[in-house]
Each structure stands twice: as structure tokens, then as C-alpha cells.
Coordinates of C-alpha atoms and ligand atoms in Angstrom, one line a residue:
X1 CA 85.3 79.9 79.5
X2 CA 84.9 82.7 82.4
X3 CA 88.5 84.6 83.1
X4 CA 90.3 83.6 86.4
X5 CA 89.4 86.7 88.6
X6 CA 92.3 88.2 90.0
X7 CA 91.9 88.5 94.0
X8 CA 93.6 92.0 95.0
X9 CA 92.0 91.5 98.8
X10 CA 93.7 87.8 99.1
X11 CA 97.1 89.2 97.3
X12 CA 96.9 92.7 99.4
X13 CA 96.9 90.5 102.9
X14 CA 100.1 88.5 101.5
X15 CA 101.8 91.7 100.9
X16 CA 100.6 93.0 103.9
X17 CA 101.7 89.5 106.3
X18 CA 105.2 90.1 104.2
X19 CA 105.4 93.6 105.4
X20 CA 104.8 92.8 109.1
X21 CA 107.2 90.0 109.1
X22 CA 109.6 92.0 107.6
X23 CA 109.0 95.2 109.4
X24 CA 109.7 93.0 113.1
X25 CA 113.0 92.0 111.6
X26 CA 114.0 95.5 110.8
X27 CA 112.8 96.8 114.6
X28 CA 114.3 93.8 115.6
X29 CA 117.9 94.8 113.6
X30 CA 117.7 98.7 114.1
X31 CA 115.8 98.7 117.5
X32 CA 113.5 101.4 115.8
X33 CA 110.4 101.2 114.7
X34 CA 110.1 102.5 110.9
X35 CA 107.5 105.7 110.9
X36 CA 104.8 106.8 108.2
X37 CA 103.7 110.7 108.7
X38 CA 100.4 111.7 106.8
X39 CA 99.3 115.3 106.5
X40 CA 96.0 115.9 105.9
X41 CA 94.9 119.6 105.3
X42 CA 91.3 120.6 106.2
X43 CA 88.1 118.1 107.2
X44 CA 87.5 116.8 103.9
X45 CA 85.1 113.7 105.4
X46 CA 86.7 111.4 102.3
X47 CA 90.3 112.4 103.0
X48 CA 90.0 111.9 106.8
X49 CA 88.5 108.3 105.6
X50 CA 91.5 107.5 103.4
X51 CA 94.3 108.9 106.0
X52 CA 92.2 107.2 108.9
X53 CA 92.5 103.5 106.9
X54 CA 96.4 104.6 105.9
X55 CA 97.0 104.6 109.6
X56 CA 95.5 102.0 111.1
X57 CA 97.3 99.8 108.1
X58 CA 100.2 101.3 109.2
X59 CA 99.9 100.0 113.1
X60 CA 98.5 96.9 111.9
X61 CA 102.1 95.9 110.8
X62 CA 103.9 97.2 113.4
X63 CA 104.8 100.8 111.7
X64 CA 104.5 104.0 113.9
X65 CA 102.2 106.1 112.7
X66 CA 101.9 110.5 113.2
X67 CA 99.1 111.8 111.9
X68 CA 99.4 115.7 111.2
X69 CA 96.0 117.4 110.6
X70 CA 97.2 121.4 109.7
X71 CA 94.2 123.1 109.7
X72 CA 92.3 124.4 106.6
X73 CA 93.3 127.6 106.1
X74 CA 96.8 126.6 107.0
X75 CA 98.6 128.8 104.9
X76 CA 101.6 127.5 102.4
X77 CA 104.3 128.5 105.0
X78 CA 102.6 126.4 108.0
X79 CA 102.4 123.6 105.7
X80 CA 105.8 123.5 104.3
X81 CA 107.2 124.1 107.9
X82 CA 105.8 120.8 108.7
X83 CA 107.3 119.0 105.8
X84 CA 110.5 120.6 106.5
X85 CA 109.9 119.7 109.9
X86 CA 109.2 115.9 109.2
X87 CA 111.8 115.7 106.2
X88 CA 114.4 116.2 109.9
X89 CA 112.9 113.9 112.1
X90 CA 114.8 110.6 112.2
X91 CA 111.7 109.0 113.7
X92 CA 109.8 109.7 110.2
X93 CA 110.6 107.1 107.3
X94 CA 108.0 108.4 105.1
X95 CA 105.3 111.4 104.6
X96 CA 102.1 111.3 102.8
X97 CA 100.6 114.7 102.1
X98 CA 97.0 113.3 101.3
X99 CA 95.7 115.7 98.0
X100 CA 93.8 116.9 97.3
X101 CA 94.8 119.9 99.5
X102 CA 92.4 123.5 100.1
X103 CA 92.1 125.2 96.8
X104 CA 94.6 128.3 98.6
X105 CA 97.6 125.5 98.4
X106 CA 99.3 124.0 95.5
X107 CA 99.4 120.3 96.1
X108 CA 101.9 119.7 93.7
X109 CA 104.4 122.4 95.0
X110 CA 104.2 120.9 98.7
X111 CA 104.2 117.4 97.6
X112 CA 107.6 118.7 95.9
X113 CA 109.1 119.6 98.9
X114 CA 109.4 115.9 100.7
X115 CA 112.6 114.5 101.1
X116 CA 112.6 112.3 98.0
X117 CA 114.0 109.7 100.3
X118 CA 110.8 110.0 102.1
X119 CA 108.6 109.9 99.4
X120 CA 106.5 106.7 99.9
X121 CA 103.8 108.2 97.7
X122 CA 106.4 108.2 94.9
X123 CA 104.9 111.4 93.8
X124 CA 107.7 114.0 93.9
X125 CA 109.8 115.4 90.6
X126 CA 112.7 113.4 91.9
X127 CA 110.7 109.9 92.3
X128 CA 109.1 110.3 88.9
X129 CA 112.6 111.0 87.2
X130 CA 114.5 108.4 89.0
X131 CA 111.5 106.0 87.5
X132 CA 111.7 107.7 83.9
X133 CA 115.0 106.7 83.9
X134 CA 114.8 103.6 85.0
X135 CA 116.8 104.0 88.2
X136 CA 115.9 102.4 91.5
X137 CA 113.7 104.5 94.0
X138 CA 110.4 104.6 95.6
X139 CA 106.9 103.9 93.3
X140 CA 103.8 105.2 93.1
X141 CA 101.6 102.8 95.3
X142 CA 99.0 102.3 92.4
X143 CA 100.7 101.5 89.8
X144 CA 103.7 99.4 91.7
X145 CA 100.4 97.3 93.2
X146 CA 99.2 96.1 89.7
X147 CA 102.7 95.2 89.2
X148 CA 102.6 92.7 92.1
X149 CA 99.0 91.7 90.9
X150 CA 100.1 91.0 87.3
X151 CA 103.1 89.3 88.9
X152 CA 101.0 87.4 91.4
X153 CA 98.5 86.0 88.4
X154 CA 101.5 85.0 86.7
X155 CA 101.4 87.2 84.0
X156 CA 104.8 87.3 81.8
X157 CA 105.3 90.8 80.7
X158 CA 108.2 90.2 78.4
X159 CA 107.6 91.0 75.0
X160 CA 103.8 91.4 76.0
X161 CA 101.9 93.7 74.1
X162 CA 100.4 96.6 77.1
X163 CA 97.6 99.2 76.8
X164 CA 97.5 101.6 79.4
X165 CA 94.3 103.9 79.3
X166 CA 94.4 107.2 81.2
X167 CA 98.0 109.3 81.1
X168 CA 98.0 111.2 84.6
X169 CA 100.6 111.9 86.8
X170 CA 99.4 109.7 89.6
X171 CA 98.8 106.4 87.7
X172 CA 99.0 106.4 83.7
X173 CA 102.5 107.5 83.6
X174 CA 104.0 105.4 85.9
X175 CA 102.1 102.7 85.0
X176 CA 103.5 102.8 81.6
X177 CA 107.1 103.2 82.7
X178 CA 106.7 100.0 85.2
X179 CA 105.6 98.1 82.0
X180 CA 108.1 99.4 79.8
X181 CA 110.4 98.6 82.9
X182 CA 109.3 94.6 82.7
X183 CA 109.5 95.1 78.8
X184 CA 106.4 95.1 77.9
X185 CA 105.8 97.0 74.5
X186 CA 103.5 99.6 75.6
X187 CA 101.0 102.5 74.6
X188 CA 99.3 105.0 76.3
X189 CA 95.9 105.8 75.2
X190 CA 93.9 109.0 75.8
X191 CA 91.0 110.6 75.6
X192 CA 92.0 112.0 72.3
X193 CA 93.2 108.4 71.2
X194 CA 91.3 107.7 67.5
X195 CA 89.8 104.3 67.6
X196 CA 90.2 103.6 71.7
X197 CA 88.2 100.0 71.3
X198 CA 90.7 98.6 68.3
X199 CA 93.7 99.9 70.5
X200 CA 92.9 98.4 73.0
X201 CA 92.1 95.1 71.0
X202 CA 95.7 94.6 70.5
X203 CA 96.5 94.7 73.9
X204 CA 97.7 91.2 76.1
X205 CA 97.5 93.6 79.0
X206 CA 94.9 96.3 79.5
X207 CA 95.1 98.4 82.4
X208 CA 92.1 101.0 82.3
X209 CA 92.5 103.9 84.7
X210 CA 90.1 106.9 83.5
X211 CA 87.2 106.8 85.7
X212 CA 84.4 106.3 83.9
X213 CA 82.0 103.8 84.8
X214 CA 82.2 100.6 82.7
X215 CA 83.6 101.9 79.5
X216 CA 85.3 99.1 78.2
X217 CA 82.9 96.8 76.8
X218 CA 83.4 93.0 75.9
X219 CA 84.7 93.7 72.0
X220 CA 87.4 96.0 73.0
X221 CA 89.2 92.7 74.7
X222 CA 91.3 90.0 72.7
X223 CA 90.4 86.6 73.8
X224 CA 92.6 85.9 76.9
X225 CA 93.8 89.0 77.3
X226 CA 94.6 90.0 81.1
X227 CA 92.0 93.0 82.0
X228 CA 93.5 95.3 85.3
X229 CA 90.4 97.8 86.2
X230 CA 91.9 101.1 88.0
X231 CA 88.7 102.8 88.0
X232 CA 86.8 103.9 91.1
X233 CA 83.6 104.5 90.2
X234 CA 80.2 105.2 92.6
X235 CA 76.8 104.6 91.3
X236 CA 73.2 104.4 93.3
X237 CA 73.9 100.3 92.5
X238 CA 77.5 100.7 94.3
X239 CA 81.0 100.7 93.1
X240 CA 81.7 100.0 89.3
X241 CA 85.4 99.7 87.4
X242 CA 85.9 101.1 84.1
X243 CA 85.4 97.9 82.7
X244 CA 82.0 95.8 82.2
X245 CA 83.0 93.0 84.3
X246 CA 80.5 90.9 83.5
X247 CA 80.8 90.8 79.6
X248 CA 84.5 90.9 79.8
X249 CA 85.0 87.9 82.1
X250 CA 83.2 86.2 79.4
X251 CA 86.3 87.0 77.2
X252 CA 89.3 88.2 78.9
X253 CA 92.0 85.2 80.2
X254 CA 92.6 87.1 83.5
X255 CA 91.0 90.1 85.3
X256 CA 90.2 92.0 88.2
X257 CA 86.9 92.8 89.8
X258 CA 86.3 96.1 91.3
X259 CA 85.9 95.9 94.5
X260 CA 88.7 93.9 95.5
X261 CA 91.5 94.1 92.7
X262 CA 93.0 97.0 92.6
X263 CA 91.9 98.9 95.5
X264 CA 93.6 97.4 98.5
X265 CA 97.1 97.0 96.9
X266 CA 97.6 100.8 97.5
X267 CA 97.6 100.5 100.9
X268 CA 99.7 97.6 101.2
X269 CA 102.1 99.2 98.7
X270 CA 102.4 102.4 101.2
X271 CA 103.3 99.9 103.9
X272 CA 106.5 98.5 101.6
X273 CA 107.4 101.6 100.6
X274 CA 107.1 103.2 103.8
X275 CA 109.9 99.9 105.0
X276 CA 111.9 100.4 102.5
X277 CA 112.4 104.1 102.7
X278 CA 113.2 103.3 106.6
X279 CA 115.5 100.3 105.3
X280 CA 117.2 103.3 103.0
X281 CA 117.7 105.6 105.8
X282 CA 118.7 102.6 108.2
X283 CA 121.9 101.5 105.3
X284 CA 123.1 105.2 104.7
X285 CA 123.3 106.0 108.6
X286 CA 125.3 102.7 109.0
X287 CA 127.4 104.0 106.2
X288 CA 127.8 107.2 108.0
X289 CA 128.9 105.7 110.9
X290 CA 131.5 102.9 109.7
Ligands
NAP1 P1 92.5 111.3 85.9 O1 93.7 112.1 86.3 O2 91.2 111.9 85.8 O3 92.9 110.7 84.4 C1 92.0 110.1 83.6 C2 92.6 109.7 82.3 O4 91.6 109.1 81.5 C3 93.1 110.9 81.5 O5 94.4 110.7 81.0 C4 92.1 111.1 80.4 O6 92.6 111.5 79.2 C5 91.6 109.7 80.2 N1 90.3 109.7 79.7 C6 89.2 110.4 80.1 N2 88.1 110.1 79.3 C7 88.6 109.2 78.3 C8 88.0 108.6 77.3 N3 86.7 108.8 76.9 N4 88.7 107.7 76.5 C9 90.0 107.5 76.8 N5 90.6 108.1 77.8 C10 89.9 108.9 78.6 O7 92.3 110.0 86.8 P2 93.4 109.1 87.6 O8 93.8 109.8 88.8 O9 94.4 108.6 86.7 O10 92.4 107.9 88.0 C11 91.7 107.2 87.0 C12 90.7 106.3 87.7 O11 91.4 105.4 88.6 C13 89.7 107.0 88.6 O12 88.5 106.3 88.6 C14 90.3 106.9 90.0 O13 89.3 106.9 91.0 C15 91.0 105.5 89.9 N6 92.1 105.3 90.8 C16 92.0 104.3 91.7 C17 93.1 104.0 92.5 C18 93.0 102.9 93.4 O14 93.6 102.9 94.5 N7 92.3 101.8 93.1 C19 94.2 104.9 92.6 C20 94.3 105.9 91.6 C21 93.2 106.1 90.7 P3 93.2 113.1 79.0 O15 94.6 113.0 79.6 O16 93.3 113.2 77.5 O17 92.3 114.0 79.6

């Protein structure tokens, strides 16, 4: 029997309509709008792509949107000015620096330097540690959107046996730590990870994020298992997931296709954390003021 495809596009929209709704009662309550800032250094033609759909998601729901565009030879002290700049303004819920950034700048120092409280990429030291330890605070978009997918398809994590292939920063990691978070019993794999297919065999969940095109093959899968493809891949024949769709339908209970599973949940996640860092900022002013 063929897995049930999980439809990121269809879920994406819900969490999108649920955003809207919920932004107009916060405008509504606050009589402010809540306000994502991307910075994108340079002209990088696929960056100004990404940051260009970012904010016209953002107005689509109502969020304002200020686009900053430094530059790019911008040098670190322009660029950190302008975070410092936005971390003040009370019109700015959350920043995006869009990475990477011009080889002369340290993407991982500026990203740094956001207001935690701001940080709707969930990227910062503070974000990632708050996550670590299990604490509540703002997600990485990825990651947090194959949550809601997995949540969406029904998936019961408890107990669950999770293989997450790929360890970075921006997805592996956290990844794992949401999983552990839903207690899932998990392992990250690697690419120095001895016997990869019979790791993954063991997995009720298996998330591949590693970028290559259509590693995991049919046999790697245990019948029913539910398959989440991270990977981005472009060939001459189009866009390809790390996983061989069409063998592993044949085997895997649930899975995603690529286009349209994972992809348009990071957007939509941006929007929700981009309201809920304004709904932060909203409850500690009223604090201040009672
Ligand atoms: P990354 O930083 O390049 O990390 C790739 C990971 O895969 C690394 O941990 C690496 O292991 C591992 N790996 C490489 N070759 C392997 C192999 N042969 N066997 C097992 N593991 C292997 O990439 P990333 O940023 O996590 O992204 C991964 C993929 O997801 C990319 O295709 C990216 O485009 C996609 N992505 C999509 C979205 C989205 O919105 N849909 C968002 C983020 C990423 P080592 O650590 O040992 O090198």
C-alpha cells in the first residue's frame, strides 16, 4: 500500500490562516501591528528571492514588514549598528539577518547580536540554549515546522523510535531536541555514522536533512515508518529530496514529497514566531506598566 503523502502546502496555508486570524486579534488588542525586520547584505539574486517571499508572507497576514538591504561591503560596524538599531525599535517584533552574509562578515557573530526576544529565526546562542534545556522560547522555523507536520499527520511521538540525519546548527540539532522534547527516543546520524541504511531501519520517524539528492533508498525504511524529507535539492529534472520518493512511498506509512512538505512550513513558522515574539513583548510592557 502507497504511504499517505503528507501535504506541507495544504498544512502551511492552515498555519498561515491561523496566523492572520490571530495576528488581527493582537492589532485589534494592542492597536499595533506586530513587525518582522529582515536584513539582507549584498545582491545575492537567491537571498533577495528568499527575503522578497519572507515579506510578502509577512503582509499577507497582516504583519508590517521593513526590509533593510546594507549594502555589500557593509562593514561589521554598519551591520551591527542596524541590529542594535532594530533590537530598540518598539515597532520591530522580530529580525531576520538572511545568511549567508559577504564572506568579510561573520554571520554567526551578527546573528548573535539580536535581541534573543527578537529572534524569530531561533538561531542565536541564547535561543539554542533556552531549547537545549528544554525551556520555553522561540524555534528554529525548520525544524518547529516538521513538528506541526508530524503533529498534523497524526504522528504520536511518545516513546517513538526518531532518526535524524544531518547534525547542523540550523536544522539537525534542533530537530533532535524538539523530538527528544515530544519524547521521542532519538539519534543523530552523520556522515561518519557506520551502517547509515540499518540506523535508519530502526527508525518510526526519519527526518533526512543532508542535502544530497535522493540518498535514502527504499531498504533503509521500516514498513510504515513516517519519512520527513528536509532536503533541497536542484537537478536539470527539477527539485529532488533526499529521499527516493518514489520507492519509499512504496514502503514508508507516512511521508513527505519535496516540493510541498517541508518547504513552505518555514515561512509560515517565521510568521508565528514573528507573533509570538510581538505577543512576548506586548505581555512584559503591560507588566511594566501595571
Ligand atoms: P548542512 O549544514 O550541510 O548539514 C548536512 C548534514 O548532513 C551534516 O551534518 C553532514 O554530516 C550530513 N551528511 C552529509 N553527507 C552525509 C552522508 N553521506 N551520510 C550521512 N550524513 C551526511 O545542511 P543543512 O543546513 O542541515 O541542510 C540539509 C538539507 O536540508 C539541505 O538540502 C538544505 O537545502 C535543506 N534545508 C531545507 C530547508 C527547508 O526550508 N525546506 C531548511 C533548511 C535546510 P557532518 O556533520 O558529519 O558533515
Amino acid at each position: 500500500m502507497s504511504a499517505e503523502i503528507i501535504d506541507g502546502k495544504a498544512i502551511a496555508a492552515k498555519v498561515r490562516a491561523e496566523v492572520a486570524r490571530d495576528v488581527e486579534a493582537f492589532t485589534q488588542r494592542t492597536g499595533r501591528r506586530p513587525g518582522l525586520a529582515t536584513i539582507l547584505v549584498g545582491d545575492d539574486p537567491a537571498s533577495a528571492i528568499y527575503v522578497g517571499g519572507k515579506q510578502k508572507a509577512s503582509r499577507e497576514v497582516g504583519i508590517e514588514a521593513y526590509d533593510h538591504r546594507p549594502p555589500a561591503d557593509a562593514t561589521s560596524e554598519e551591520v551591527e549598528a542596524l541590529i542594535d538599531q532594530l533590537n530598540a525599535d518598539e515597532n520591530v517584533s522580530g529580525i531576520l539577518c538572511q545568511l549567508p552574509v559577504p564572506d568579510h562578515l561573520d554571520g554567526v557573530h551578527l546573528t548573535g547580536l539580536i535581541d534573543p526576544r527578537k529572534d524569530v529565526d531561533g538561531l542565536t546562542p541564547i535561543s539554542a540554549g533556552l531549547l537545549a534545556l528544554g525551556r520555553p522560547g522561540l524555534r528554529p522555523c525548520t525544524p518547529a515546522g516538521v513538528m506541526v507536520l508530524l503533529q498534523e499527520a497524526g504522528v504520536d511521538l511518545q516513546g517513538k523510535r526518531a532518526v535524524v540525519i544531518g547534525r547542523s546548527n540550523l536544522f539537525g540539532k534542533p530537530m533532535a531536541q524538539l523530538l527528544l522534547g515530544a519524547n521521542a527516543t532519538v539519534t543523530i546520524a552523520h556522515s561518519r555514522t557506520r551502517d547509515l541504511p540499518a540506523v535508519c531501519r530502526e527508525a518510526d520517524v526519519l527526518v533526512a536533512a543532508v542535502g544530497r539528492d535522493r540518498m535514502v533508498k527504499a531498504d533503509w525504511v521500516k514498513p510504515g515508518a513516517t519519512v520527513i524529507d528536509v532536503g533541497i535539492n536542484r537537478a536539470e529534472d527539477g527539485l529532488h529530496g533526499d529521499v527516493d520518493f518514489a520507492a519509499v512511498k512504496e514502503v514508508a506509512g507516512a511521508i513527505t514529497p519535496v516540493p510541498g512538505g517541508v518547504g513552505p512550513m518555514t515561512i509560515a513558522m517565521l510568521l508565528r514566531n514573528t507573533l509570538t515574539a510581538a505577543e512576548l513583548t506586548a505581555a512584559e510592557s503591560e507588566v511594566g506598566a501595571a
